[in-house]
Coordinates of N, CA and C in Angstrom, one line a residue:
M10 N 5.0 34.1 25.7 CA 5.8 33.9 24.5 C 5.0 33.2 23.4
P11 N 5.1 33.7 22.2 CA 4.3 33.0 21.1 C 4.9 31.6 20.9
S12 N 3.9 30.7 20.6 CA 4.3 29.3 20.3 C 4.9 29.2 18.9
C13 N 5.8 28.3 18.7 CA 6.4 28.1 17.3 C 6.0 26.7 16.9
R14 N 5.6 26.6 15.7 CA 5.4 25.2 15.1 C 6.5 24.9 14.2
T15 N 6.9 23.7 14.2 CA 7.8 23.2 13.2 C 7.1 23.1 11.8
S16 N 7.9 23.1 10.8 CA 7.3 23.1 9.4 C 6.5 21.8 9.2
D17 N 6.8 20.7 10.0 CA 6.1 19.5 9.7 C 4.8 19.3 10.5
E18 N 4.4 20.4 11.2 CA 3.1 20.3 11.9 C 2.1 21.1 11.1
I19 N 0.9 20.6 11.0 CA -0.2 21.2 10.2 C -1.3 21.6 11.2
P20 N -1.6 22.9 11.4 CA -2.7 23.2 12.3 C -4.0 22.8 11.8
Q21 N -4.9 22.3 12.6 CA -6.2 21.9 12.2 C -7.2 22.9 12.8
D22 N -8.5 23.0 12.3 CA -9.5 23.9 12.8 C -9.7 23.9 14.3
G23 N -9.6 22.7 14.9 CA -9.9 22.6 16.3 C -8.6 22.9 17.1
G24 N -7.6 23.4 16.5 CA -6.4 23.7 17.3 C -5.4 22.5 17.4
T25 N -5.8 21.4 16.8 CA -4.9 20.2 16.9 C -3.8 20.4 15.9
A26 N -2.6 20.1 16.3 CA -1.4 20.2 15.4 C -1.1 18.8 15.0
I27 N -1.0 18.6 13.7 CA -0.7 17.3 13.1 C 0.8 17.3 12.7
D28 N 1.5 16.4 13.4 CA 2.9 16.3 13.1 C 3.1 15.3 12.0
A29 N 4.4 15.1 11.6 CA 4.7 14.2 10.4 C 4.2 12.7 10.7
V30 N 4.4 12.3 12.0 CA 4.0 10.9 12.3 C 2.5 10.8 12.3
D31 N 1.8 11.8 12.8 CA 0.3 11.8 12.7 C -0.2 11.7 11.3
Q32 N 0.5 12.5 10.4 CA 0.1 12.5 9.0 C 0.4 11.2 8.4
Q33 N 1.5 10.6 8.7 CA 1.8 9.2 8.2 C 0.7 8.2 8.7
L34 N 0.3 8.3 9.9 CA -0.7 7.4 10.4 C -2.0 7.6 9.7
I35 N -2.4 8.9 9.5 CA -3.6 9.2 8.7 C -3.5 8.6 7.3
D36 N -2.4 8.8 6.6 CA -2.3 8.3 5.3 C -2.4 6.8 5.3
L37 N -1.8 6.1 6.2 CA -1.8 4.6 6.3 C -3.2 4.2 6.6
L38 N -3.9 4.8 7.5 CA -5.3 4.4 7.8 C -6.3 4.7 6.6
R39 N -6.0 5.8 5.9 CA -6.8 6.1 4.7 C -6.6 5.0 3.6
A40 N -5.4 4.4 3.6 CA -5.2 3.4 2.6 C -5.7 2.0 3.1
N41 N -5.7 1.8 4.4 CA -6.2 0.6 5.0 C -6.7 0.8 6.4
G42 N -8.0 1.1 6.5 CA -8.6 1.4 7.8 C -8.6 0.2 8.7
R43 N -8.3 -1.0 8.2 CA -8.3 -2.2 9.1 C -6.9 -2.5 9.6
A44 N -5.9 -1.7 9.3 CA -4.6 -2.0 9.7 C -4.5 -2.0 11.3
S45 N -3.8 -3.0 11.8 CA -3.7 -3.1 13.3 C -2.7 -2.1 13.8
Y46 N -2.8 -1.8 15.1 CA -1.9 -0.9 15.7 C -0.5 -1.4 15.6
A47 N -0.3 -2.7 15.7 CA 1.1 -3.3 15.5 C 1.6 -3.1 14.2
E48 N 0.8 -3.2 13.1 CA 1.2 -3.0 11.7 C 1.6 -1.5 11.6
L49 N 0.7 -0.6 12.0 CA 0.9 0.8 12.0 C 2.2 1.2 12.7
A50 N 2.4 0.6 13.9 CA 3.6 0.9 14.7 C 4.9 0.5 13.9
R51 N 4.9 -0.6 13.3 CA 6.0 -1.1 12.5 C 6.3 0.0 11.4
Q52 N 5.3 0.5 10.7 CA 5.5 1.3 9.6 C 5.9 2.8 10.0
V53 N 5.6 3.2 11.2 CA 6.0 4.6 11.6 C 7.1 4.6 12.6
G54 N 7.5 3.4 13.1 CA 8.6 3.3 14.0 C 8.3 3.7 15.5
L55 N 7.1 3.4 15.9 CA 6.7 3.6 17.3 C 6.2 2.3 17.9
S56 N 5.9 2.3 19.2 CA 5.3 1.2 19.8 C 3.8 1.2 19.5
S57 N 3.2 0.0 19.7 CA 1.8 -0.1 19.5 C 1.0 0.8 20.4
P58 N 1.4 0.8 21.7 CA 0.6 1.7 22.6 C 0.7 3.2 22.2
A59 N 1.9 3.6 21.7 CA 2.1 5.0 21.3 C 1.2 5.3 20.1
V60 N 1.1 4.3 19.2 CA 0.3 4.5 18.0 C -1.2 4.5 18.4
H61 N -1.6 3.6 19.3 CA -3.0 3.6 19.8 C -3.3 4.9 20.4
E62 N -2.5 5.5 21.2 CA -2.7 6.8 21.8 C -2.8 7.9 20.8
R63 N -2.0 7.9 19.8 CA -2.0 8.9 18.8 C -3.3 8.8 18.0
V64 N -3.7 7.6 17.6 CA -4.9 7.4 16.8 C -6.1 7.9 17.7
A65 N -6.1 7.5 18.9 CA -7.2 7.9 19.8 C -7.4 9.4 19.9
K66 N -6.2 10.1 20.0 CA -6.2 11.6 20.0 C -6.7 12.2 18.7
L67 N -6.4 11.6 17.6 CA -6.9 12.0 16.3 C -8.4 11.8 16.2
E68 N -8.9 10.7 16.7 CA -10.3 10.4 16.7 C -11.0 11.4 17.6
A69 N -10.5 11.6 18.8 CA -11.1 12.6 19.8 C -11.2 14.0 19.3
A70 N -10.1 14.4 18.5 CA -10.1 15.7 18.0 C -10.9 15.9 16.7
G71 N -11.5 14.8 16.2 CA -12.4 14.9 15.0 C -11.6 14.9 13.7
V72 N -10.3 14.6 13.8 CA -9.5 14.5 12.6 C -9.8 13.2 11.9
I73 N -9.9 12.1 12.6 CA -10.4 10.8 12.0 C -11.8 10.7 12.5
T74 N -12.7 10.7 11.5 CA -14.1 10.8 11.8 C -14.8 9.4 11.7
G75 N -14.1 8.4 11.3 CA -14.8 7.1 11.2 C -14.1 6.1 10.3
Y76 N -14.6 4.9 10.2 CA -14.0 3.9 9.4 C -15.2 3.2 8.7
R77 N -15.1 2.8 7.4 CA -16.2 2.2 6.7 C -15.7 1.2 5.7
A78 N -16.6 0.3 5.3 CA -16.3 -0.6 4.2 C -16.6 0.0 2.9
L79 N -15.7 -0.1 2.0 CA -16.0 0.4 0.6 C -16.5 -0.8 -0.2
V80 N -17.6 -0.6 -0.9 CA -18.1 -1.7 -1.7 C -18.2 -1.3 -3.2
D81 N -18.2 -2.3 -4.0 CA -18.3 -2.1 -5.4 C -19.8 -1.9 -5.7
P82 N -20.2 -0.7 -6.1 CA -21.7 -0.4 -6.3 C -22.4 -1.4 -7.1
P83 N -21.9 -1.8 -8.3 CA -22.7 -2.7 -9.1 C -22.9 -4.1 -8.4
S84 N -22.0 -4.4 -7.5 CA -22.2 -5.7 -6.8 C -23.4 -5.7 -5.9
V85 N -23.8 -4.5 -5.5 CA -25.0 -4.4 -4.6 C -26.2 -3.7 -5.3
G86 N -26.2 -3.9 -6.7 CA -27.3 -3.4 -7.5 C -27.4 -2.0 -7.8
L87 N -26.3 -1.2 -7.5 CA -26.3 0.2 -7.9 C -25.5 0.4 -9.1
D88 N -26.1 0.2 -10.3 CA -25.5 0.2 -11.6 C -25.4 1.6 -12.2
V89 N -26.1 2.6 -11.7 CA -26.1 4.0 -12.3 C -25.6 5.0 -11.3
T90 N -24.6 5.7 -11.7 CA -24.1 6.8 -10.8 C -24.3 8.1 -11.6
A91 N -24.8 9.2 -10.9 CA -25.0 10.5 -11.6 C -24.6 11.6 -10.6
L92 N -24.2 12.7 -11.2 CA -23.9 13.9 -10.5 C -25.0 14.8 -10.8
I93 N -25.6 15.3 -9.7 CA -26.8 16.2 -9.9 C -26.5 17.5 -9.3
G94 N -26.6 18.6 -10.1 CA -26.5 20.0 -9.5 C -27.9 20.5 -9.2
V95 N -28.0 21.0 -8.0 CA -29.3 21.6 -7.5 C -29.2 23.1 -7.6
I96 N -30.1 23.7 -8.4 CA -30.2 25.1 -8.5 C -31.4 25.5 -7.6
E97 N -31.1 26.4 -6.6 CA -32.1 26.7 -5.6 C -33.0 27.9 -6.1
S98 N -34.2 27.9 -5.5 CA -35.1 29.0 -5.7 C -34.7 30.2 -4.9
D99 N -35.2 31.4 -5.1 CA -34.8 32.5 -4.4 C -35.2 32.5 -2.9
S100 N -36.3 31.7 -2.6 CA -36.8 31.7 -1.3 C -36.4 30.4 -0.6
V101 N -35.2 29.9 -0.8 CA -34.8 28.6 -0.3 C -34.5 28.7 1.2
D102 N -34.9 27.6 1.9 CA -34.5 27.4 3.3 C -33.5 26.3 3.3
D103 N -32.2 26.7 3.4 CA -31.1 25.8 3.3 C -31.3 24.6 4.3
T104 N -31.7 24.8 5.5 CA -31.8 23.8 6.5 C -32.8 22.8 6.0
G105 N -34.0 23.2 5.6 CA -35.1 22.3 5.2 C -34.6 21.5 3.9
L106 N -34.0 22.2 3.0 CA -33.5 21.6 1.8 C -32.5 20.5 2.1
E107 N -31.5 20.8 3.0 CA -30.5 19.8 3.3 C -31.1 18.7 4.1
E108 N -32.0 18.9 4.9 CA -32.7 17.8 5.6 C -33.4 16.9 4.7
A109 N -34.1 17.5 3.7 CA -34.9 16.7 2.7 C -33.9 15.8 1.9
M110 N -32.8 16.4 1.5 CA -31.8 15.7 0.7 C -31.2 14.6 1.5
R111 N -30.9 14.9 2.8 CA -30.2 13.9 3.7 C -31.1 12.7 3.8
A112 N -32.4 12.9 3.8 CA -33.4 11.8 3.9 C -33.5 10.8 2.7
M113 N -32.9 11.2 1.6 CA -32.9 10.4 0.4 C -31.7 9.5 0.4
P114 N -31.9 8.2 0.5 CA -30.8 7.2 0.6 C -30.0 7.1 -0.7
Q115 N -30.6 7.6 -1.8 CA -29.9 7.5 -3.1 C -28.8 8.5 -3.2
I116 N -28.8 9.5 -2.4 CA -27.8 10.6 -2.4 C -26.6 10.1 -1.5
E117 N -25.5 9.8 -2.1 CA -24.4 9.3 -1.4 C -23.5 10.4 -0.8
D118 N -23.3 11.5 -1.6 CA -22.5 12.6 -1.2 C -23.2 13.9 -1.5
C119 N -23.0 14.9 -0.7 CA -23.6 16.2 -1.0 C -22.6 17.3 -0.7
W120 N -22.3 18.2 -1.6 CA -21.4 19.3 -1.4 C -22.1 20.6 -1.7
R121 N -21.9 21.6 -0.8 CA -22.3 23.0 -1.0 C -21.2 23.6 -1.9
V122 N -21.6 24.1 -3.1 CA -20.7 24.6 -4.0 C -21.0 26.1 -4.4
A123 N -20.0 26.7 -5.0 CA -20.1 28.1 -5.6 C -20.5 27.9 -7.0
G124 N -21.2 28.9 -7.6 CA -21.5 28.9 -9.0 C -23.0 28.9 -9.1
S125 N -23.5 28.6 -10.3 CA -24.9 28.7 -10.6 C -25.7 27.6 -9.8
E126 N -25.1 26.5 -9.4 CA -25.7 25.5 -8.6 C -25.3 25.7 -7.2
G127 N -26.2 25.4 -6.3 CA -25.9 25.6 -4.8 C -25.4 24.3 -4.2
Y128 N -25.8 23.2 -4.8 CA -25.3 21.9 -4.2 C -25.0 21.0 -5.4
L129 N -24.0 20.1 -5.1 CA -23.7 19.0 -6.1 C -23.8 17.7 -5.4
L130 N -24.6 16.8 -5.9 CA -24.9 15.5 -5.3 C -24.3 14.4 -6.1
K131 N -23.8 13.4 -5.4 CA -23.5 12.1 -6.1 C -24.6 11.1 -5.7
V132 N -25.2 10.6 -6.7 CA -26.4 9.7 -6.5 C -26.1 8.4 -7.1
R133 N -26.4 7.3 -6.4 CA -26.3 5.9 -7.0 C -27.7 5.3 -6.9
V134 N -28.1 4.7 -8.0 CA -29.4 4.0 -8.1 C -29.2 2.8 -9.0
S135 N -30.3 2.0 -9.0 CA -30.2 0.7 -9.7 C -30.3 0.8 -11.2
D136 N -31.1 1.8 -11.7 CA -31.2 1.9 -13.2 C -31.7 3.3 -13.5
I137 N -31.9 3.5 -14.8 CA -32.3 4.9 -15.3 C -33.7 5.2 -14.8
P138 N -34.7 4.3 -14.7 CA -36.0 4.7 -14.1 C -35.9 5.2 -12.7
A139 N -35.0 4.5 -11.9 CA -34.7 5.0 -10.5 C -34.1 6.3 -10.5
L140 N -33.2 6.6 -11.4 CA -32.6 7.9 -11.5 C -33.6 9.0 -11.8
E141 N -34.5 8.7 -12.8 CA -35.6 9.6 -13.1 C -36.5 9.9 -11.9
A142 N -36.8 8.9 -11.2 CA -37.6 9.0 -9.9 C -36.9 9.9 -8.9
T143 N -35.6 9.7 -8.8 CA -34.8 10.5 -7.8 C -34.8 12.0 -8.3
I144 N -34.6 12.2 -9.5 CA -34.6 13.6 -10.0 C -35.9 14.2 -9.8
S145 N -37.0 13.5 -10.1 CA -38.4 14.0 -9.8 C -38.6 14.4 -8.4
A146 N -38.1 13.5 -7.5 CA -38.2 13.7 -6.0 C -37.4 14.9 -5.6
L147 N -36.2 15.1 -6.2 CA -35.5 16.3 -5.8 C -36.2 17.6 -6.3
N148 N -36.7 17.5 -7.5 CA -37.4 18.7 -8.0 C -38.7 19.1 -7.2
R149 N -39.2 18.1 -6.5 CA -40.4 18.4 -5.7 C -40.1 19.0 -4.3
I150 N -38.8 19.0 -3.9 CA -38.4 19.5 -2.6 C -38.5 21.1 -2.6
R151 N -39.2 21.6 -1.6 CA -39.3 23.0 -1.5 C -38.0 23.7 -1.5
G152 N -37.8 24.7 -2.3 CA -36.5 25.4 -2.4 C -35.7 25.0 -3.6
V153 N -36.1 23.9 -4.3 CA -35.3 23.5 -5.5 C -36.0 24.1 -6.7
A154 N -35.3 24.9 -7.5 CA -35.8 25.5 -8.7 C -35.7 24.5 -9.8
R155 N -34.6 23.9 -9.9 CA -34.4 22.9 -11.0 C -33.1 22.1 -10.7
T156 N -32.9 21.1 -11.4 CA -31.6 20.3 -11.3 C -31.0 20.1 -12.7
R157 N -29.7 19.8 -12.6 CA -28.9 19.5 -13.8 C -28.2 18.2 -13.6
T158 N -28.4 17.3 -14.4 CA -27.8 15.9 -14.2 C -26.8 15.5 -15.2
T159 N -25.7 14.9 -14.7 CA -24.7 14.3 -15.5 C -24.6 12.8 -15.2
V160 N -24.9 11.9 -16.1 CA -24.8 10.5 -15.9 C -23.4 10.1 -16.1
V161 N -22.8 9.3 -15.1 CA -21.5 8.8 -15.2 C -21.5 7.6 -16.1
L162 N -20.6 7.6 -17.2 CA -20.5 6.5 -18.1 C -19.6 5.4 -17.5
S163 N -18.5 5.8 -17.0 CA -17.6 4.8 -16.3 C -16.8 5.5 -15.2
T164 N -16.4 4.8 -14.3 CA -15.6 5.3 -13.1 C -14.2 4.8 -13.3
K165 N -13.3 5.8 -13.4 CA -11.8 5.5 -13.5 C -11.2 5.2 -12.2
W166 N -11.6 6.0 -11.2 CA -11.3 5.8 -9.8 C -12.1 6.7 -8.9
E167 N -12.3 6.3 -7.7 CA -13.0 7.1 -6.7 C -12.1 7.1 -5.4
G168 N -12.0 8.3 -4.8 CA -11.2 8.4 -3.6 C -9.7 8.4 -4.1
R169 N -8.9 8.9 -3.3 CA -7.5 8.9 -3.6 C -6.8 7.5 -3.5
H170 N -7.4 6.6 -2.7 CA -6.8 5.3 -2.6 C -7.6 4.2 -3.3
G171 N -8.6 4.6 -4.1 CA -9.5 3.6 -4.7 C -9.1 3.1 -6.0

């Protein structure tokens, strides 16, 4: 007999069904990854052990991939943010290119994109000379034909809860 999902369950790639309570837990943890199981339990109307079990299942299924501290970049000396589009050469080796970019600590985020650019990078550096050095280093990577850079003037928000 075919299985039926209620409209409040969202299928995930790994076959994990996310119900409304799981989604509420995910939303709460995205807003405050340090929330205790007791606090989460109060907000979703379950016991702490039930919340702990649900969160553990979401972690095991790869839905929740980790927790991290968000910092103010200028407070740690990263005063310049730029978005860099990477245009690949015809003979690009995606694996080698991605490994080389992953090794660059200035690259905070990397997305594979459609369009004239193959990758879009979010880079944070201390100053414009450091940005120039990062762009030069990117352009020396085998498989990079050229880059296109947009310097961020100000950040209005980052992340949906930022």
